[in-house]
Short mmCIF file of C-alpha atoms and ligand atoms in Angstrom, two decimals:
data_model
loop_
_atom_site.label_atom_id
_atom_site.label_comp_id
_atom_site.label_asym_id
_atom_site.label_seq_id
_atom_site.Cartn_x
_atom_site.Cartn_y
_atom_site.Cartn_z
CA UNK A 27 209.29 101.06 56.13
CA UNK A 28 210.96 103.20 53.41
CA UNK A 29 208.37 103.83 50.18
CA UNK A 30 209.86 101.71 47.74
CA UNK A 31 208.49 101.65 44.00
CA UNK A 32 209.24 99.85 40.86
CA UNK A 33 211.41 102.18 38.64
CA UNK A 34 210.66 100.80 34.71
CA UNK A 35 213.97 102.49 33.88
CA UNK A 36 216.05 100.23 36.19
CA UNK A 37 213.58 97.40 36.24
CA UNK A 38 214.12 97.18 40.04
CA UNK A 39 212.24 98.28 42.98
CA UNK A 40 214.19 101.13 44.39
CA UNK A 41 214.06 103.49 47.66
CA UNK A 42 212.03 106.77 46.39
CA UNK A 43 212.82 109.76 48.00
CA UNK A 44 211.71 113.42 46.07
CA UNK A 45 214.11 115.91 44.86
CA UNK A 46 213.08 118.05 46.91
CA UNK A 47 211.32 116.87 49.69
CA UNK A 48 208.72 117.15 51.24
CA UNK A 49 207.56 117.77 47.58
CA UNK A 50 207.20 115.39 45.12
CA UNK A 51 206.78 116.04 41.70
CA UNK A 52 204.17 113.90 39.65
CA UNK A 53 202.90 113.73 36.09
CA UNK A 54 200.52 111.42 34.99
CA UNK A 55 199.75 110.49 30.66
CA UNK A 56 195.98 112.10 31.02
CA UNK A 57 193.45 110.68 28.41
CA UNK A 58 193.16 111.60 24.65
CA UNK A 59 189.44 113.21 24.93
CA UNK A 60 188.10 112.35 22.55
CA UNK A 61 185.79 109.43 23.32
CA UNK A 62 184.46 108.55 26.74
CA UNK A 63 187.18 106.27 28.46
CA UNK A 64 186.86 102.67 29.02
CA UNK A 65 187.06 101.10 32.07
CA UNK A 66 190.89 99.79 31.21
CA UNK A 67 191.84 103.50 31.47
CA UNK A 68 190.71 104.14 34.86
CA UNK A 69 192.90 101.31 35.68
CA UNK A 70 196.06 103.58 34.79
CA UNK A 71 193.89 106.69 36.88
CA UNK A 72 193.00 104.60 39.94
CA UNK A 73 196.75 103.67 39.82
CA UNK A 74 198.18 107.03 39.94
CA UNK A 75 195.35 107.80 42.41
CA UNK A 76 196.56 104.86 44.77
CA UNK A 77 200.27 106.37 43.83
CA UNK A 78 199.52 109.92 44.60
CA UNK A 79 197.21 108.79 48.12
CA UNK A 80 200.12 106.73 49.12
CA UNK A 81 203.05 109.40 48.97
CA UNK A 82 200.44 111.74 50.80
CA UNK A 83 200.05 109.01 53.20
CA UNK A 84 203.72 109.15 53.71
CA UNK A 85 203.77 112.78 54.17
CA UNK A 86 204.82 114.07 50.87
CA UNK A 87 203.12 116.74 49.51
CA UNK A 88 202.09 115.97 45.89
CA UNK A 89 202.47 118.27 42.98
CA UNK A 90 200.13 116.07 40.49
CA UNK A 91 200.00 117.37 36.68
CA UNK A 92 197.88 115.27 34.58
CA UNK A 93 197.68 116.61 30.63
CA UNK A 94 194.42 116.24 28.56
CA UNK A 95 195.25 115.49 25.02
CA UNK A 96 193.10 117.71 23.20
CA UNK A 97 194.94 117.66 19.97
CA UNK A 98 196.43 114.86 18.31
CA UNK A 99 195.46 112.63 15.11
CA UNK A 100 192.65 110.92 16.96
CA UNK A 101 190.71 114.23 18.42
CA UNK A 102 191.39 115.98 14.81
CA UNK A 103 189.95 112.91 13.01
CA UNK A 104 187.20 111.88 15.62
CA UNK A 105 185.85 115.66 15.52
CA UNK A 106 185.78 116.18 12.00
CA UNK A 107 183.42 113.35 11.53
CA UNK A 108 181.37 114.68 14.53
CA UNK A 109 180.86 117.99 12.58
CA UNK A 110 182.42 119.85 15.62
CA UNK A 111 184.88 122.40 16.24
CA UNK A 112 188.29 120.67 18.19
CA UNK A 113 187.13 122.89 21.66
CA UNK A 114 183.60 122.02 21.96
CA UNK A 115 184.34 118.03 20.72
CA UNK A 116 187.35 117.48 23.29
CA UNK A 117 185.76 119.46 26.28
CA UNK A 118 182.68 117.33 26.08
CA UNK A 119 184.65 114.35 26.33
CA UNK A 120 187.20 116.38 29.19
CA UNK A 121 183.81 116.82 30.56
CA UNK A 122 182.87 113.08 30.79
CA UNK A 123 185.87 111.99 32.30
CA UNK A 124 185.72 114.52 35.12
CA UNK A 125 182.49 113.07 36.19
CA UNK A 126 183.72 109.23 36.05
CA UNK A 127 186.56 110.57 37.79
CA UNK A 128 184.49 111.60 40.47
CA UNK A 129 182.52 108.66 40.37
CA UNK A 130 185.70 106.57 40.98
CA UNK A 131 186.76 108.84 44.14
CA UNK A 132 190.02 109.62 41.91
CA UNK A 133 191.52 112.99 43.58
CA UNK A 134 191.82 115.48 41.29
CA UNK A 135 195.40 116.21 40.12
CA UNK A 136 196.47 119.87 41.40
CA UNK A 137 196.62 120.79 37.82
CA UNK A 138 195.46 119.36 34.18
CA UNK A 139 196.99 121.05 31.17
CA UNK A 140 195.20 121.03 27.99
CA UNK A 141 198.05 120.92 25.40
CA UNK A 142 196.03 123.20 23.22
CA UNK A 143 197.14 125.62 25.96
CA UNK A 144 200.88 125.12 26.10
CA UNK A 145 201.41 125.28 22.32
CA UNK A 146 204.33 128.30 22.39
CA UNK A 147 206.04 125.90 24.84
CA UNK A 148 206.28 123.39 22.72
CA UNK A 149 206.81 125.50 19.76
CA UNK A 150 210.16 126.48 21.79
CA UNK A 151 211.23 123.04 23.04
CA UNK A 152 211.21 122.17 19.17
CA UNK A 153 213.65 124.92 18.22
CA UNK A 154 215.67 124.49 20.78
CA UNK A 155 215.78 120.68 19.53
CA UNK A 156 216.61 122.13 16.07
CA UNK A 157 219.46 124.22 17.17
CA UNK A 158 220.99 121.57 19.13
CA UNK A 159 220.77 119.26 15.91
CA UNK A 160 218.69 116.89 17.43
CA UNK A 161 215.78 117.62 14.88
CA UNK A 162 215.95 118.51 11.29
CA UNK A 163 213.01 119.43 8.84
CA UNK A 164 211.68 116.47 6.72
CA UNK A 165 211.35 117.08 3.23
CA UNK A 166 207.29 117.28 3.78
CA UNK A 167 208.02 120.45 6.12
CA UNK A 168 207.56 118.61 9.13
CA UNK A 169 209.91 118.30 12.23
CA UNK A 170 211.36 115.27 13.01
CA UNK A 171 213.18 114.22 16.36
CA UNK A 172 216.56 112.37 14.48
CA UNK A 173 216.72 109.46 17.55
CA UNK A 174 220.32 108.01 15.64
CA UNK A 175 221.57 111.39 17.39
CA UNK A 176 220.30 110.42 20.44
CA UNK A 177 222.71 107.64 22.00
CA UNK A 178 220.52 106.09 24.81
CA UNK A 179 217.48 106.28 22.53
CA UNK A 180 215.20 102.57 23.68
CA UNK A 181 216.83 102.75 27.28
CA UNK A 182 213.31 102.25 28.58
CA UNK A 183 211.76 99.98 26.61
CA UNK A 184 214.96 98.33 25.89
CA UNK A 185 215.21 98.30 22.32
CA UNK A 186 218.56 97.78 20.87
CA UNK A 187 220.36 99.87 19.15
CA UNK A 188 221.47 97.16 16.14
CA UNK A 189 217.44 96.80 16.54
CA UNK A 190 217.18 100.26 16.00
CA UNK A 191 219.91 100.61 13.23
CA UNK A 192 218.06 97.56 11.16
CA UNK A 193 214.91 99.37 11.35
CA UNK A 194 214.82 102.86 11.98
CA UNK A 195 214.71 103.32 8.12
CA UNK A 196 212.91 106.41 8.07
CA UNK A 197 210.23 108.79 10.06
CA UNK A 198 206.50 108.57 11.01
CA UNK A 199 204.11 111.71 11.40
CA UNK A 200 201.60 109.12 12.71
CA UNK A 201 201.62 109.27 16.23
CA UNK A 202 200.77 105.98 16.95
CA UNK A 203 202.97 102.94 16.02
CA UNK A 204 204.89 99.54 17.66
CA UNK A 205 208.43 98.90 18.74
CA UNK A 206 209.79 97.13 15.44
CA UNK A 207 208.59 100.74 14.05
CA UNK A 208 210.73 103.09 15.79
CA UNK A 209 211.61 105.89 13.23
CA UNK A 210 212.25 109.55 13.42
CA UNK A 211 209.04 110.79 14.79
CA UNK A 212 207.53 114.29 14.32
CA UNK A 213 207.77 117.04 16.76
CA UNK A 214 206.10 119.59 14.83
CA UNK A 215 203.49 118.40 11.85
CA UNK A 216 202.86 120.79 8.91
CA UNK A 217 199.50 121.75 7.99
CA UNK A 218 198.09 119.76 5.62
CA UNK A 219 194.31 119.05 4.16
CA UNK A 220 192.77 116.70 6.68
CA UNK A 221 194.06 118.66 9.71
CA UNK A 222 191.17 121.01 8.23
CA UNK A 223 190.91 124.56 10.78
CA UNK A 224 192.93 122.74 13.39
CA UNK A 225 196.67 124.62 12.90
CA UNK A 226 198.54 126.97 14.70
CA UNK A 227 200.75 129.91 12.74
CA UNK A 228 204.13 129.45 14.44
CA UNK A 229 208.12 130.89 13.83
CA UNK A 230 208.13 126.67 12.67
CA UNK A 231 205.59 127.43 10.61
CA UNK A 232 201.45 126.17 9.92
CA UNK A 233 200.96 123.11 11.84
CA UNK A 234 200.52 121.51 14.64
CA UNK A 235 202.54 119.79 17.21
CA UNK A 236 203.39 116.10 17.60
CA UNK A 237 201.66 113.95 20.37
CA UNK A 238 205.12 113.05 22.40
CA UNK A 239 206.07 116.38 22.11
CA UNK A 240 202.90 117.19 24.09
CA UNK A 241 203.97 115.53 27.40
CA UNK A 242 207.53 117.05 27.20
CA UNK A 243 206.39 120.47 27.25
CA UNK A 244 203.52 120.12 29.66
CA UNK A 245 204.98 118.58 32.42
CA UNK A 246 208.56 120.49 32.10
CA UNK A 247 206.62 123.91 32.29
CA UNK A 248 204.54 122.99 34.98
CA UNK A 249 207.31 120.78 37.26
CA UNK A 250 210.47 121.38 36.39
CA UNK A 251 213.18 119.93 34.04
CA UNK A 252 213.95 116.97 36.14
CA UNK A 253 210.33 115.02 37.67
CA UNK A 254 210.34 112.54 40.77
CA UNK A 255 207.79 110.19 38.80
CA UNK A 256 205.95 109.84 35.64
CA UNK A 257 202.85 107.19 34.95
CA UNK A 258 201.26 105.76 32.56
CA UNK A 259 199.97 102.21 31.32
CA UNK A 260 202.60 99.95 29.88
CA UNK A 261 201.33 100.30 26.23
CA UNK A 262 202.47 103.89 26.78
CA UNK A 263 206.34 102.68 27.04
CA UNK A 264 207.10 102.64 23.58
CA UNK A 265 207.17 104.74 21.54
CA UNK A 266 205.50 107.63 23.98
CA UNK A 267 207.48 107.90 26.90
CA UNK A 268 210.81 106.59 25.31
CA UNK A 269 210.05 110.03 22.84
CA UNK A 270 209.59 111.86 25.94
CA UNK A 271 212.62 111.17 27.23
CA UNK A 272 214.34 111.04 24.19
CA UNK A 273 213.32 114.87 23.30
CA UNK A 274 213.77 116.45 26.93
CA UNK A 275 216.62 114.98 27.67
CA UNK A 276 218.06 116.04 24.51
CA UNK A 277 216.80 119.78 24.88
CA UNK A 278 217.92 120.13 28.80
CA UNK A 279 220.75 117.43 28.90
CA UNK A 280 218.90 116.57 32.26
CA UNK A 281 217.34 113.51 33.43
CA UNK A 282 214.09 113.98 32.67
CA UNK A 283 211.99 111.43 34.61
CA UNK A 284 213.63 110.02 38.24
CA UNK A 285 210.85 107.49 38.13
CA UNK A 286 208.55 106.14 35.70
CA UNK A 287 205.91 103.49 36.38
CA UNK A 288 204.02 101.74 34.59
CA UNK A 289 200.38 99.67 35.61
CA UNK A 290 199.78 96.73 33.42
CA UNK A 291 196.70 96.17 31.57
CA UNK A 292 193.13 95.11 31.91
CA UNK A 293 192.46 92.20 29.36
CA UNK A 294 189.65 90.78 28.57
CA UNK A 295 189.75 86.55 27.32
CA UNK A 296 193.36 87.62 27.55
CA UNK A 297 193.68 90.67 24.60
CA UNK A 298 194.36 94.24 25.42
CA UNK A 299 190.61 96.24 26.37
CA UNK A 300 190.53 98.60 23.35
CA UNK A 301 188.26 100.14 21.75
CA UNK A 302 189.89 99.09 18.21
CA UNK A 303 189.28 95.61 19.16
CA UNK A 304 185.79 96.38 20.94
CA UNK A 305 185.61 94.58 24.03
CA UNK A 306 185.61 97.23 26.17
CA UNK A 307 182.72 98.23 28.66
CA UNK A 308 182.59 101.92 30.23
CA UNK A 309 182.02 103.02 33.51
CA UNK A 310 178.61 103.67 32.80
CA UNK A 311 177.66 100.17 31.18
CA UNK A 312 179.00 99.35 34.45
CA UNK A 313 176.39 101.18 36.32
CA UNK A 314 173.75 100.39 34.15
CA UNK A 315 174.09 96.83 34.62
CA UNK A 316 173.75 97.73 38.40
CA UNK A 317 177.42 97.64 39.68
CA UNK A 318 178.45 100.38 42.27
CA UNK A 319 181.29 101.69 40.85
CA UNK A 320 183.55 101.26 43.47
CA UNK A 321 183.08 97.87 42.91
CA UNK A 322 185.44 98.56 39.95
CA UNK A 323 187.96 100.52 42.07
CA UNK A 324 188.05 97.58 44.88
CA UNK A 325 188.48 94.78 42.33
CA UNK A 326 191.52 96.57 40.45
CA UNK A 327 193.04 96.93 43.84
CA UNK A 328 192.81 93.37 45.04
CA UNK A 329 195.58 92.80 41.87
CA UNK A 330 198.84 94.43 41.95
CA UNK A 331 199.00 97.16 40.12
CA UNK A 332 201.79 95.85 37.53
CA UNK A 333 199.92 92.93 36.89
CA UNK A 334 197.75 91.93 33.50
CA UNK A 335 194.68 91.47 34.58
CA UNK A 336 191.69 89.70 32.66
CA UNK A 337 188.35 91.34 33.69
CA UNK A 338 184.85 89.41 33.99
CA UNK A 339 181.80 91.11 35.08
CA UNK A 340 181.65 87.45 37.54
CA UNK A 341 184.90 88.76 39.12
CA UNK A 342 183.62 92.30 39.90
CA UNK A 343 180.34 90.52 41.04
CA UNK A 344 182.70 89.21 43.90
CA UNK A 345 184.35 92.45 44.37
CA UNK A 346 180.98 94.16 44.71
CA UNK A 347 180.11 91.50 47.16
CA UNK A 348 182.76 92.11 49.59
CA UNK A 349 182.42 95.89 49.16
CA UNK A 350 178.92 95.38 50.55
CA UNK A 351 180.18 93.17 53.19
CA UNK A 352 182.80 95.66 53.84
CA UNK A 353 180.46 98.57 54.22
CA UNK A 354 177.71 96.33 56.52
CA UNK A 355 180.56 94.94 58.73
CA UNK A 356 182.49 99.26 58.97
CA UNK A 357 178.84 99.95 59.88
CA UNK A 358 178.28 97.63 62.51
CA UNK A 359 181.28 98.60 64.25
CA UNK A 360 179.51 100.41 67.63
CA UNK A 361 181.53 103.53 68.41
CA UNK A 362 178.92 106.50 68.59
CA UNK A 363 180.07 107.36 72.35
CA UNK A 364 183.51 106.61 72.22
CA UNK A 365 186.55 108.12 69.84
CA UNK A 366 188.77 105.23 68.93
CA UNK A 367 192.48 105.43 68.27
CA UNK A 368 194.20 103.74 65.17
CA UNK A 369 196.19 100.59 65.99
CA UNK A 370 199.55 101.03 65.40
CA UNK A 371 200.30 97.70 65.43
CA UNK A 372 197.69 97.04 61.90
CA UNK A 373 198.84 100.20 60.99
CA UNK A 374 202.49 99.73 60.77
CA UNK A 375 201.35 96.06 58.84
CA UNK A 376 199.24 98.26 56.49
CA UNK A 377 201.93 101.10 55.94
CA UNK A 378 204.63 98.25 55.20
CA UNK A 379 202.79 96.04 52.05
CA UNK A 380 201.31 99.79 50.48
CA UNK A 381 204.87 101.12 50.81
CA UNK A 382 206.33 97.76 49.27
CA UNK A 383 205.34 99.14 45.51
CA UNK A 384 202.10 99.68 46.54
CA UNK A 385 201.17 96.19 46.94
CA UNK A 386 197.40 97.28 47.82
CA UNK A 387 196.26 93.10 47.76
CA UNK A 388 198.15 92.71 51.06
CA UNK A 389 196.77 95.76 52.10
CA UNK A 390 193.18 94.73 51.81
CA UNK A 391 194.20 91.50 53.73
CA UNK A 392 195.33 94.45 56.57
CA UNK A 393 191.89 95.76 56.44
CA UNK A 394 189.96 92.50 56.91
CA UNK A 395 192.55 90.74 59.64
CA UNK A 396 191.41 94.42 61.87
CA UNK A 397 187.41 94.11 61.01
CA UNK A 398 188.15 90.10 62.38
CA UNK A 399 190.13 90.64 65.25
CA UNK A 400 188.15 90.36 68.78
CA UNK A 401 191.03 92.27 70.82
CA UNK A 402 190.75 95.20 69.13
CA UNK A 403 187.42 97.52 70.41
CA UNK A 404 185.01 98.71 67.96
CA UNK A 405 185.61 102.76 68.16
CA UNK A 406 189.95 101.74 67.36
CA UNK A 407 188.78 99.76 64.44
CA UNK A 408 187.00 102.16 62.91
CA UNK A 409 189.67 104.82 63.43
CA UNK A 410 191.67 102.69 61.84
CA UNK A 411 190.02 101.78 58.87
CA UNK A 412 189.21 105.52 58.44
CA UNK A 413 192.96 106.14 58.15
CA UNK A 414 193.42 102.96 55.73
CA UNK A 415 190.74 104.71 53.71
CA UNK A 416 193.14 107.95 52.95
CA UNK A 417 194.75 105.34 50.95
CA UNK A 418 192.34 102.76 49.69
CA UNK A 419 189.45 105.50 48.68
CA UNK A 420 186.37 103.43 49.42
CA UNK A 421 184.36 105.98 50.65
CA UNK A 422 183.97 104.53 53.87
CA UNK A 423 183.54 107.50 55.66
CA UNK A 424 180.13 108.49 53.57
CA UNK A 425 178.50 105.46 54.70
CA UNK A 426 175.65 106.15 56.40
CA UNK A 427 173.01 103.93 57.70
CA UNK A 428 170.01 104.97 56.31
CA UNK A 429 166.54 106.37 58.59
CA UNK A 430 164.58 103.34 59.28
CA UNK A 431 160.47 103.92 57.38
CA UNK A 432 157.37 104.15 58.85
CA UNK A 433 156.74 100.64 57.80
CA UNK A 434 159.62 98.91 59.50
CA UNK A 435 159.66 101.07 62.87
CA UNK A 436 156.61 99.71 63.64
CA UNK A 437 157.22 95.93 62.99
CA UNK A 438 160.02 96.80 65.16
CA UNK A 439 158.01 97.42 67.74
CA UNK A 440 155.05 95.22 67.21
CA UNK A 441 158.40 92.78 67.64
CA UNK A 442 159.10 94.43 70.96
CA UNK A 443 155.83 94.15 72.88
CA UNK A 444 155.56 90.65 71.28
CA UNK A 445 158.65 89.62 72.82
CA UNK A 446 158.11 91.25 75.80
CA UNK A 447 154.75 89.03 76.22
CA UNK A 448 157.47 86.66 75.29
CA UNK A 449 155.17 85.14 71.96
CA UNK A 450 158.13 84.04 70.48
CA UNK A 451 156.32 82.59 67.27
CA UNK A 452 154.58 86.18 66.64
CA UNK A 453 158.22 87.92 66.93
CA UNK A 454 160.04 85.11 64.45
CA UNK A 455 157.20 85.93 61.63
CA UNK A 456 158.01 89.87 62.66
CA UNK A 457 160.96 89.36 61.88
CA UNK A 458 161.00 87.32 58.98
CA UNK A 459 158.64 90.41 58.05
CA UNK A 460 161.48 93.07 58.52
CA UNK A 461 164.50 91.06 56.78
CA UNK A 462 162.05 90.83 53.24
CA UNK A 463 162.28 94.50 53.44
CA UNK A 464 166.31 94.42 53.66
CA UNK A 465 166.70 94.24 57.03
CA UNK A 466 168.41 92.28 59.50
CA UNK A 467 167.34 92.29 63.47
CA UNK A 468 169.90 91.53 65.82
CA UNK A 469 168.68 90.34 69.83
CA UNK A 470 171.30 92.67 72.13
CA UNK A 471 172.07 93.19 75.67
CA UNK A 472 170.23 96.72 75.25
CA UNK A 473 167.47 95.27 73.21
CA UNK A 474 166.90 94.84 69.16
CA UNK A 475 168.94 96.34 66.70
CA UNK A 476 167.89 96.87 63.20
CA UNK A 477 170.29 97.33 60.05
CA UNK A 478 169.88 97.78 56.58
CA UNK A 479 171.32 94.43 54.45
CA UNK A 480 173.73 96.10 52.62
P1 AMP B 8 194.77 106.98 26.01
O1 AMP B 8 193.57 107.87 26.23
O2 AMP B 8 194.58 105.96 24.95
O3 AMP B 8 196.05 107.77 25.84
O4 AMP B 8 194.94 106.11 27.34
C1 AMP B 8 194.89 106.69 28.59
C2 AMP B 8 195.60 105.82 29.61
O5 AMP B 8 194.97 104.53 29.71
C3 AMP B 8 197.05 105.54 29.27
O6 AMP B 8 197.83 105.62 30.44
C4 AMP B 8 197.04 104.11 28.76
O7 AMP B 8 198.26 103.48 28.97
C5 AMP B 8 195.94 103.50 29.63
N1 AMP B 8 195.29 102.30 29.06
C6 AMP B 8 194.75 102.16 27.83
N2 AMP B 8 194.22 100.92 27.67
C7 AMP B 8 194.44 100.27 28.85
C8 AMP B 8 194.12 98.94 29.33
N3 AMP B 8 193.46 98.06 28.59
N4 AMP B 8 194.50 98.63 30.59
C9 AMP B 8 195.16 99.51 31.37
N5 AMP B 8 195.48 100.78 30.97
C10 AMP B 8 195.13 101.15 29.74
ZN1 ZN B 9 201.84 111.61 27.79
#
């Protein structure tokens, strides 16, 4: 089955196919560093993870940009009060998100741009704005974007333009604000007293450049004028991708985004996880409270990824108890001597719900309907979920049953000669004495067989 995806600027699910296959172009809305993500923002990272895995899956090769915002009003603010210079604040925070990255088996994009390294770009994507007549110089000395020029201005987030005509009274510099805001926003921001030592001296003069700008230049440099797909989380719609579109398309009078998509957000007692409202937890509180972090990754991915979703630490208590049972049952699977095949049949089943907008619940239903199914030999269903893996990203190829102790190799075989003597009550109590140390014994054909409780 043909990859199909949900396109937020049609509102449909539509056929993808690159511009240039077998390449596809991908840019993903990195974080702002300048705080240690919550665990709502790794929903939008596992997303474009899941994204990126599945086009590979499909045999695309995947050029995958993701930008870290390293200057904005947030880093400038946020470092200031740290008593740090902009680098060293944002690249300890870059820093902490590469590790939870890791932690969350996330591949790496192919590239992250820091936008305080693409400033001349966007420096020139700003003039060429202003010669165009898109943008005109605010009485403050800023640069503002004029969206009245801009006739589809709102075509993603579907804001009218009698909407926009009632309200677009004026222009922001803030980068941040809602819908029944939109306003000329600023490309370029002139210095002024709290940006402090953060400025750059440019042909538009002292300042620094706007957030949406950011994204524009960034991803254009690195992938071309025209992308296959853009991500983000939906609270990035408005106004930061409909600016991104607004201002590329204007510069290039290209398309600039084939696809954008959007995951939904992680609520929690149904608001928005934020750290303005403070109900947020981070991967780490996560781990602290003795979750395995995948946990987190196979919970997001038994919701679609376009739904809301309202997180409990009960629900990822579930999730952390099938990952277990998961992990125990790929482990069981006996297939040292032989090498298994995957089953084309699951496969095909598999390949058609992840390529249905990546509808990873069904998926998961795939991958326990195999572990289940008698008629299917051990060494085929572990081939299988291998390959479901390249997709999923459970890590269930580094599981690894660990060397049995001292302590438990010889109840084991205290168990043995007991049941060889056939003192059945001896070998119950040895075994009741191996399963308090986590282990489980299992009576075979070819003798006992020992395994860790996962
Ligand atoms: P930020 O660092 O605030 O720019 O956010 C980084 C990414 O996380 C963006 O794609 C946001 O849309 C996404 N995001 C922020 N909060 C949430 C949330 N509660 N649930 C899902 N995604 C979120
Ligand atoms: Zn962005």
């Amino acid at each position: 089955m043909a990859l199909e995806l949900y396109n937020t600027l049609t509102r449909t699910k539509e056929k993808f196919f690159p511009l240039n296959p077998p390449k596809v172009s991908l840019y993903t809305c990195g974080p702002t560093v300048y705080n240690i993500p919550h665990i709502g923002n790794y929903r939008a990272y596992i997303f474009a993870d899941i994204l990126r895995r599945t086009l590979a899956y499909n045999h695309y090769e995947v050029m995958h940009v993701m930008n870290l915002t390293d200057v904005d009003d947030k880093t400038i603010r946020d470092s200031q009060a740290a008593k740090k210079s902009l680098k060293e604040f944002t690249e300890l925070y870059t820093n902490e998100f590469f590790k939870d990255r890791d932690t969350l088996n996330i591949i790496p994009a192919v590239k992250y741009t820091k936008a305080t390294d693409y400033i001349s770009q966007m420096v020139a994507l700003t003039e060429t704005l202003l010669a165009k007549e898109y943008a005109y110089r605010g009485d403050d000395g800023s640069i503002y974007f004029n969206i009245k020029k801009d006739p589809s201005y709102g075509k993603l987030s579907n804001i009218t333009i009698e909407k926009l005509e009632d309200n677009a009274s004026g222009r922001i510099k803030k980068d941040e604000y809602d819908k029944e805001n939109a306003q000329d926003f600023a490309l370029w921001k002139m210095w002024d007293e709290a940006d402090g030592d953060v400025f750059w001296e440019t042909p538009l003069g002292k300042g620094r450049p706007g957030w949406h700008i950011e994204c524009s230049a960034m991803s254009m440099t690195t992938l071309g004028e025209t992308l296959d797909i853009h991500t983000g989380g939906m609270d990035n719609m408005f106004p930061h991708h409909e600016n991104e579109i607004a201002q590329s398309e204007c510069a290039t009078g290209k398309p600039f985004s084939r696809f954008f998509l959007h995951n939904g957000l992680l609520l929690v007692d149904g608001k928005k996880m934020s750290k303005s409202l403070g109900n947020f937890y981070s991967l780490r509180d996560l781990i602290d409270k003795g979750y395995d972090p995948l946990a987190y990754r196979l919970w997001l991915l038994t919701s679609h990824y376009r739904t809301l979703t309202n997180f409990s630490l009960e629900a990822l208590k579930g999730s952390e108890t099938a990952l277990k049972r998961l992990y125990r049952e790929f482990l069981a699977l006996d297939s040292q001597s032989t090498t298994g095949h995957i089953n084309e049949a699951y496969k095909e089943k598999f390949l058609a719900f992840i390529n249905d907008d990546l509808d990873t619940p069904r998926a998961l239903t795939v991958m326990w309907d195999i572990l289940k199914d008698t008629a299917v030999s051990d060494a085929d269903k572990k081939a299988t979920l291998l390959d479901f893996d390249k997709v999923l990203g459970l890590k269930l190829a580094d599981q690894k049953e660990e060397p049995l102790s001292e302590e438990v190799k010889t109840l084991a075989r205290r168990r043995k000669e007991a049941r060889i003597k056939k003192d059945f009550k001896e070998s119950d109590t040895l075994r009741k004495q191996i399963e308090e140390l986590g282990y489980e014994v299992k009576d075979t054909e070819d003798g006992q067989e020992i395994h860790a409780i996962l």
